[in-house]
Amino acid sequence: MLKKDKDFKEELLLLRKTYVGRPTPLYFAKRLTDRLGGAKIYLKREDLAHTGAHKINNALGQALLAKRMGKKRLIAETGAGQHGVATATGAALTGLDCEIYMGTEDIARQSLNVFRMKLLGAKVNAVDAGSRTLKDAINEALRDWTTNVQTTHYVMGTVFGPHPFPAMVRDFQAVIGREAKRQILKSEGRLPDYLIACVGGGSNSIGLFNDFLRENVKMIGVEAGGRGIETGEHAARFAGGSIGVFQGCKSYLLQDDDGNILGTHSVSAGLDYASVGPEHSFLMESGRVVYTYASDDEALAAFELLAETEGIIPALESAHALAETLKLAPGLSKDNIIIVNLSGRGDKDVQHVARIKGIEL
Amino acid sequence: MSRISSRFGEIIEKGKKAFIPYIMAGDPDISRTKKVIGILEDCGADIIELGVPFSDPLADGPVIQKAGQRALEQGVRLRSVIELVAEVRKTTSIPIILMTYYNPVFKYGEEKFVHDATTAGVDGLIAPDMLPEEAGSLVRFAKKSGLDTIFLLAPTSTEDRIRKVSKAASGFVYYVSITGITGAKLSMDHAIASHISKIREISGKPVAVGFGISTPEEASKVSMLADGVIVGSAIVKRVTDSDEELRKYLLALRKAIG
């Protein structure tokens, strides 16, 4: 098995170090901590990984895997564009062809990433079906894969889809938590009290949580509350969904009474998805992880606050995790420690945020 | 014996092949679907596959995707398709199979679905995203009520896979002619023939072939190898043609299949 293949592991390890820039720093956000006046806040800086988000951890691993399997072509879906960029990068690095599927709604709000993918040599296919977002891009990628399975590897971008994707993507992302654990032990001499991460499909959160699941550490996953659960315009599968079977796995799902999949809304394209990784459903039902949500407005406020206080522009996805931190930290004592997964950087969102604020760039 | 099995039995005994047309229920509306079911039967269909519209039809190409979208806009759901079958059952005994994705069945409740569907006169179920490994309870309910569960195999299916599917399958086995989605271009290579005979041998069940068959010539070629020929997208495209045009096309298919 590849998981135990020494050559594969060494190749991946070397590229993580020399190409991705791992380990990513665990940064103590002093000014944000002082501003909130409660728990110490650390940021796991996945935004500093090559291509600007945690997505490269998985895309690189799967690109190497595809190469080993003798595949000639990579395909992937993307919402925010980060996974598309990461896959296009992995394809360029390994010399494989690459096609990315992306909903037209997401193409409009993430045009910068679309251009980046093209620069990296990938073809971007616009998906104009359904809600024109991530789930529709996944449908189209799965259709492509069904057709071209002999030559093509589908780089699923999150801990979702048919087996073995949820487990494989988790294993590639678990490096986040392994590093964070080592780093916090070094800087604080103890484990944190809380981990907080945003949950779209759920790969950055599983990546952070995985190594802490057996430790005495509280964990919070933050979904997209959009315009509010009561409006129906959100992507909070735990708060507003029920169990279903979709795109190859059984999990919580936003669906109507007849089992059709509902449209979703989030200010962040990466969280705008109707279902969630099945392992998250398990962690929710077992009570090991608590899931909550942040609204568009809360995420936008957190986005601006981090930029002002720390000089870091977070991805809108990660801003959801920060929004929960803003609620939680002030009520905790100064001895408490929170690690927030800063899963991506916000450059891709700058134009979109300006548009929301009515600013012409 | 189920209505599907006995129909296949008669066909095979006569040395003939089954013609299995697919249409999307509720496209463009329910009353047209009822009428087209009558036309299909008149034109020699042996079994009818009735599509249930779903928001995210993963295995379908653009033609059936759009047909499903139109049906959803008409308010057609799994429950209304079951009602539709109950109504046409009053006037026909042709075997009817529902082709749906799994989630609507899951949400409906497997046991309740099997009960309501068989009570209405549904004979079989195809859910392309339902795997035999995960279908244990549904297959049990279906067996008890005499609903056939039809599973798909593809050119990439291994022998181990064929065995697994054969065990869970009843009625017939659905062989997907290509690696791809419905309505894609058919490509028949030498491997198809040997793959189909292997499936027939392992499963001991009739094998019907679908996906990508649109012309009478293609239908004729496929019928040489298979026990049944399934035509979907090409018929869905013609559902709103005049009755006369539609009949002409269906009769040509029927003749080609033999």
Tab-separated table of C-alpha atoms in Angstrom, chain B residues 13-226:
chain	number	residue	atom	x	y	z
B	13	GLU	CA	-37.866	-18.411	-25.606
B	14	LYS	CA	-39.008	-16.862	-28.892
B	15	GLY	CA	-35.416	-16.027	-29.766
B	16	LYS	CA	-36.212	-12.341	-29.649
B	17	LYS	CA	-34.718	-9.346	-27.829
B	18	ALA	CA	-36.289	-6.936	-25.393
B	19	PHE	CA	-36.868	-3.313	-26.371
B	20	ILE	CA	-36.659	-1.138	-23.256
B	21	PRO	CA	-37.346	2.548	-23.863
B	22	TYR	CA	-36.698	5.194	-21.202
B	23	ILE	CA	-38.656	8.399	-20.737
B	24	MET	CA	-38.559	11.037	-18.011
B	25	ALA	CA	-41.781	11.138	-16.017
B	26	GLY	CA	-43.359	14.573	-16.213
B	27	ASP	CA	-41.416	15.830	-19.212
B	28	PRO	CA	-42.836	18.034	-20.531
B	29	ASP	CA	-45.821	17.221	-18.293
B	30	ILE	CA	-47.602	14.262	-16.706
B	31	SER	CA	-50.389	14.029	-19.261
B	32	ARG	CA	-47.873	13.724	-22.119
B	33	THR	CA	-45.999	11.043	-20.183
B	34	LYS	CA	-49.224	9.032	-19.854
B	35	LYS	CA	-49.879	9.357	-23.557
B	36	VAL	CA	-46.284	8.408	-24.479
B	37	ILE	CA	-46.430	5.295	-22.280
B	38	GLY	CA	-49.364	4.185	-24.448
B	39	ILE	CA	-47.443	4.935	-27.631
B	40	LEU	CA	-44.387	3.024	-26.390
B	41	GLU	CA	-46.500	-0.021	-25.688
B	42	ASP	CA	-48.254	0.248	-29.051
B	43	CYS	CA	-44.901	0.377	-30.787
B	44	GLY	CA	-43.709	-2.855	-29.222
B	45	ALA	CA	-41.873	-1.859	-26.064
B	46	ASP	CA	-41.373	-4.837	-23.757
B	47	ILE	CA	-40.523	-2.992	-20.569
B	48	ILE	CA	-40.722	0.730	-19.815
B	49	GLU	CA	-38.121	2.603	-17.815
B	50	LEU	CA	-39.622	5.652	-16.192
B	51	GLY	CA	-37.175	8.315	-15.033
B	52	VAL	CA	-37.779	10.077	-11.717
B	53	PRO	CA	-36.530	13.664	-11.869
B	54	PHE	CA	-33.722	14.509	-9.436
B	55	SER	CA	-31.905	17.754	-8.744
B	56	ASP	CA	-28.428	16.291	-9.306
B	57	PRO	CA	-28.545	13.458	-11.862
B	58	LEU	CA	-24.905	12.369	-11.777
B	59	ALA	CA	-25.095	9.590	-14.323
B	60	ASP	CA	-27.032	11.576	-16.897
B	61	GLY	CA	-25.943	13.607	-19.881
B	62	PRO	CA	-27.411	16.956	-20.924
B	63	VAL	CA	-30.580	15.595	-22.599
B	64	ILE	CA	-31.875	13.744	-19.544
B	65	GLN	CA	-30.570	16.432	-17.176
B	66	LYS	CA	-32.716	19.006	-18.961
B	67	ALA	CA	-35.725	16.683	-19.118
B	68	GLY	CA	-35.445	16.176	-15.355
B	69	GLN	CA	-35.193	19.900	-14.811
B	70	ARG	CA	-38.388	20.457	-16.807
B	71	ALA	CA	-40.179	17.763	-14.819
B	72	LEU	CA	-39.020	19.225	-11.497
B	73	GLU	CA	-40.336	22.603	-12.607
B	74	GLN	CA	-43.695	20.888	-13.192
B	75	GLY	CA	-43.600	19.819	-9.549
B	76	VAL	CA	-42.997	16.158	-10.380
B	77	ARG	CA	-41.448	14.195	-7.508
B	78	LEU	CA	-40.971	10.518	-6.620
B	79	ARG	CA	-44.412	10.393	-4.995
B	80	SER	CA	-46.119	11.802	-8.100
B	81	VAL	CA	-44.332	9.284	-10.322
B	82	ILE	CA	-45.640	6.463	-8.119
B	83	GLU	CA	-49.149	7.938	-8.466
B	84	LEU	CA	-48.686	8.112	-12.216
B	85	VAL	CA	-47.814	4.413	-12.342
B	86	ALA	CA	-50.895	3.569	-10.263
B	87	GLU	CA	-52.999	5.364	-12.819
B	88	VAL	CA	-51.527	3.821	-15.972
B	89	ARG	CA	-51.613	0.403	-14.282
B	90	LYS	CA	-55.405	0.486	-14.654
B	91	THR	CA	-55.031	0.114	-18.402
B	92	THR	CA	-51.744	-1.708	-19.025
B	93	SER	CA	-49.791	-4.664	-17.729
B	94	ILE	CA	-46.454	-3.733	-19.319
B	95	PRO	CA	-43.588	-4.039	-16.818
B	96	ILE	CA	-42.524	-0.630	-15.494
B	97	ILE	CA	-39.188	0.174	-13.885
B	98	LEU	CA	-38.464	3.375	-12.002
B	99	MET	CA	-35.053	4.854	-12.620
B	100	THR	CA	-34.249	7.198	-9.787
B	101	TYR	CA	-31.243	8.255	-7.774
B	102	TYR	CA	-30.953	6.788	-4.320
B	103	ASN	CA	-31.505	9.859	-2.127
B	104	PRO	CA	-35.196	10.369	-2.992
B	105	VAL	CA	-35.804	6.699	-2.081
B	106	PHE	CA	-33.792	7.082	1.123
B	107	LYS	CA	-35.735	10.195	2.082
B	108	TYR	CA	-39.059	8.551	1.207
B	109	GLY	CA	-38.072	5.615	3.416
B	110	GLU	CA	-36.926	2.361	1.800
B	111	GLU	CA	-39.680	0.185	3.246
B	112	LYS	CA	-42.439	2.687	2.541
B	113	PHE	CA	-41.103	3.232	-0.972
B	114	VAL	CA	-41.088	-0.481	-1.768
B	115	HIS	CA	-44.592	-0.823	-0.354
B	116	ASP	CA	-46.064	2.168	-2.173
B	117	ALA	CA	-44.272	1.436	-5.437
B	118	THR	CA	-45.296	-2.216	-5.619
B	119	THR	CA	-48.854	-1.359	-4.565
B	120	ALA	CA	-48.979	1.107	-7.449
B	121	GLY	CA	-47.724	-1.533	-9.859
B	122	VAL	CA	-44.040	-0.699	-10.210
B	123	ASP	CA	-42.041	-3.793	-11.178
B	124	GLY	CA	-38.429	-2.781	-10.753
B	125	LEU	CA	-36.006	-0.177	-9.497
B	126	ILE	CA	-32.783	1.152	-10.983
B	127	ALA	CA	-30.724	3.588	-8.930
B	128	PRO	CA	-27.382	4.161	-10.616
B	129	ASP	CA	-25.761	5.489	-7.448
B	130	MET	CA	-26.902	2.560	-5.314
B	131	LEU	CA	-24.157	0.011	-4.694
B	132	PRO	CA	-24.886	-3.625	-3.871
B	133	GLU	CA	-22.684	-3.267	-0.765
B	134	GLU	CA	-24.975	-0.550	0.584
B	135	ALA	CA	-28.276	-1.870	-0.697
B	136	GLY	CA	-28.806	-4.730	1.763
B	137	SER	CA	-31.970	-3.480	3.437
B	138	LEU	CA	-33.518	-2.147	0.249
B	139	VAL	CA	-32.902	-5.424	-1.585
B	140	ARG	CA	-34.463	-7.338	1.352
B	141	PHE	CA	-37.607	-5.191	1.322
B	142	ALA	CA	-37.780	-5.451	-2.466
B	143	LYS	CA	-37.429	-9.247	-2.445
B	144	LYS	CA	-40.264	-9.578	0.036
B	145	SER	CA	-42.583	-7.483	-2.133
B	146	GLY	CA	-41.497	-8.803	-5.517
B	147	LEU	CA	-39.839	-5.591	-6.696
B	148	ASP	CA	-36.870	-6.304	-8.951
B	149	THR	CA	-33.636	-4.497	-8.099
B	150	ILE	CA	-31.594	-3.823	-11.184
B	151	PHE	CA	-27.932	-2.942	-10.793
B	152	LEU	CA	-25.461	-1.542	-13.277
B	153	LEU	CA	-22.215	-2.987	-14.524
B	154	ALA	CA	-19.710	-1.188	-16.719
B	155	PRO	CA	-16.829	-2.034	-19.057
B	156	THR	CA	-14.518	-1.440	-16.085
B	157	SER	CA	-16.299	-3.919	-13.789
B	158	THR	CA	-14.078	-6.712	-12.522
B	159	GLU	CA	-15.156	-10.315	-12.120
B	160	ASP	CA	-15.441	-9.787	-8.380
B	161	ARG	CA	-17.752	-6.845	-9.048
B	162	ILE	CA	-19.864	-8.866	-11.465
B	163	ARG	CA	-20.348	-11.504	-8.773
B	164	LYS	CA	-21.385	-8.942	-6.179
B	165	VAL	CA	-23.865	-7.253	-8.485
B	166	SER	CA	-25.248	-10.581	-9.686
B	167	LYS	CA	-26.055	-11.572	-6.147
B	168	ALA	CA	-28.077	-8.436	-5.444
B	169	ALA	CA	-29.653	-8.146	-8.893
B	170	SER	CA	-33.023	-9.466	-9.939
B	171	GLY	CA	-34.990	-9.151	-13.175
B	172	PHE	CA	-31.968	-8.440	-15.352
B	173	VAL	CA	-28.516	-6.898	-15.239
B	174	TYR	CA	-28.036	-3.470	-16.784
B	175	TYR	CA	-24.793	-3.297	-18.735
B	176	VAL	CA	-23.580	0.236	-19.377
B	177	SER	CA	-22.098	0.054	-22.857
B	178	ILE	CA	-19.502	2.763	-22.360
B	179	THR	CA	-17.529	4.380	-19.577
B	180	GLY	CA	-19.614	7.519	-19.478
B	181	ILE	CA	-22.978	9.104	-18.947
B	182	THR	CA	-26.345	8.714	-20.658
B	183	GLY	CA	-26.610	10.085	-24.156
B	184	ALA	CA	-22.874	9.882	-24.830
B	185	LYS	CA	-21.525	8.481	-28.095
B	186	LEU	CA	-21.624	4.707	-28.375
B	187	SER	CA	-18.372	2.969	-29.119
B	188	MET	CA	-18.521	-0.779	-29.526
B	189	ASP	CA	-15.246	-2.586	-29.178
B	190	HIS	CA	-14.503	-6.271	-29.158
B	191	ALA	CA	-14.428	-6.407	-25.382
B	192	ILE	CA	-18.177	-5.718	-25.119
B	193	ALA	CA	-19.233	-9.087	-26.510
B	194	SER	CA	-17.003	-11.110	-24.221
B	195	HIS	CA	-17.897	-8.946	-21.243
B	196	ILE	CA	-21.611	-9.423	-21.818
B	197	SER	CA	-21.324	-13.197	-22.140
B	198	LYS	CA	-19.245	-13.309	-18.992
B	199	ILE	CA	-21.913	-11.331	-17.105
B	200	ARG	CA	-24.651	-13.604	-18.444
B	201	GLU	CA	-22.671	-16.665	-17.431
B	202	ILE	CA	-21.861	-15.464	-13.904
B	203	SER	CA	-25.228	-13.920	-13.118
B	204	GLY	CA	-27.479	-16.393	-14.867
B	205	LYS	CA	-29.717	-13.401	-15.642
B	206	PRO	CA	-30.638	-11.615	-18.841
B	207	VAL	CA	-28.356	-8.701	-19.730
B	208	ALA	CA	-29.773	-5.484	-21.172
B	209	VAL	CA	-27.453	-2.877	-22.598
B	210	GLY	CA	-27.958	0.867	-22.412
B	211	PHE	CA	-26.207	4.260	-22.605
B	212	GLY	CA	-25.337	5.801	-25.947
B	213	ILE	CA	-27.712	3.845	-28.183
B	214	SER	CA	-29.632	6.231	-30.410
B	215	THR	CA	-30.023	4.957	-33.993
B	216	PRO	CA	-31.790	1.796	-35.194
B	217	GLU	CA	-28.425	0.663	-36.617
B	218	GLU	CA	-26.796	0.911	-33.185
B	219	ALA	CA	-29.767	-0.798	-31.563
B	220	SER	CA	-29.477	-3.627	-34.060
B	221	LYS	CA	-25.756	-4.114	-33.388
B	222	VAL	CA	-26.265	-4.163	-29.641
B	223	SER	CA	-29.187	-6.582	-29.913
B	224	MET	CA	-26.865	-9.152	-31.494
B	225	LEU	CA	-24.975	-9.340	-28.202
B	226	ALA	CA	-27.513	-8.581	-25.501
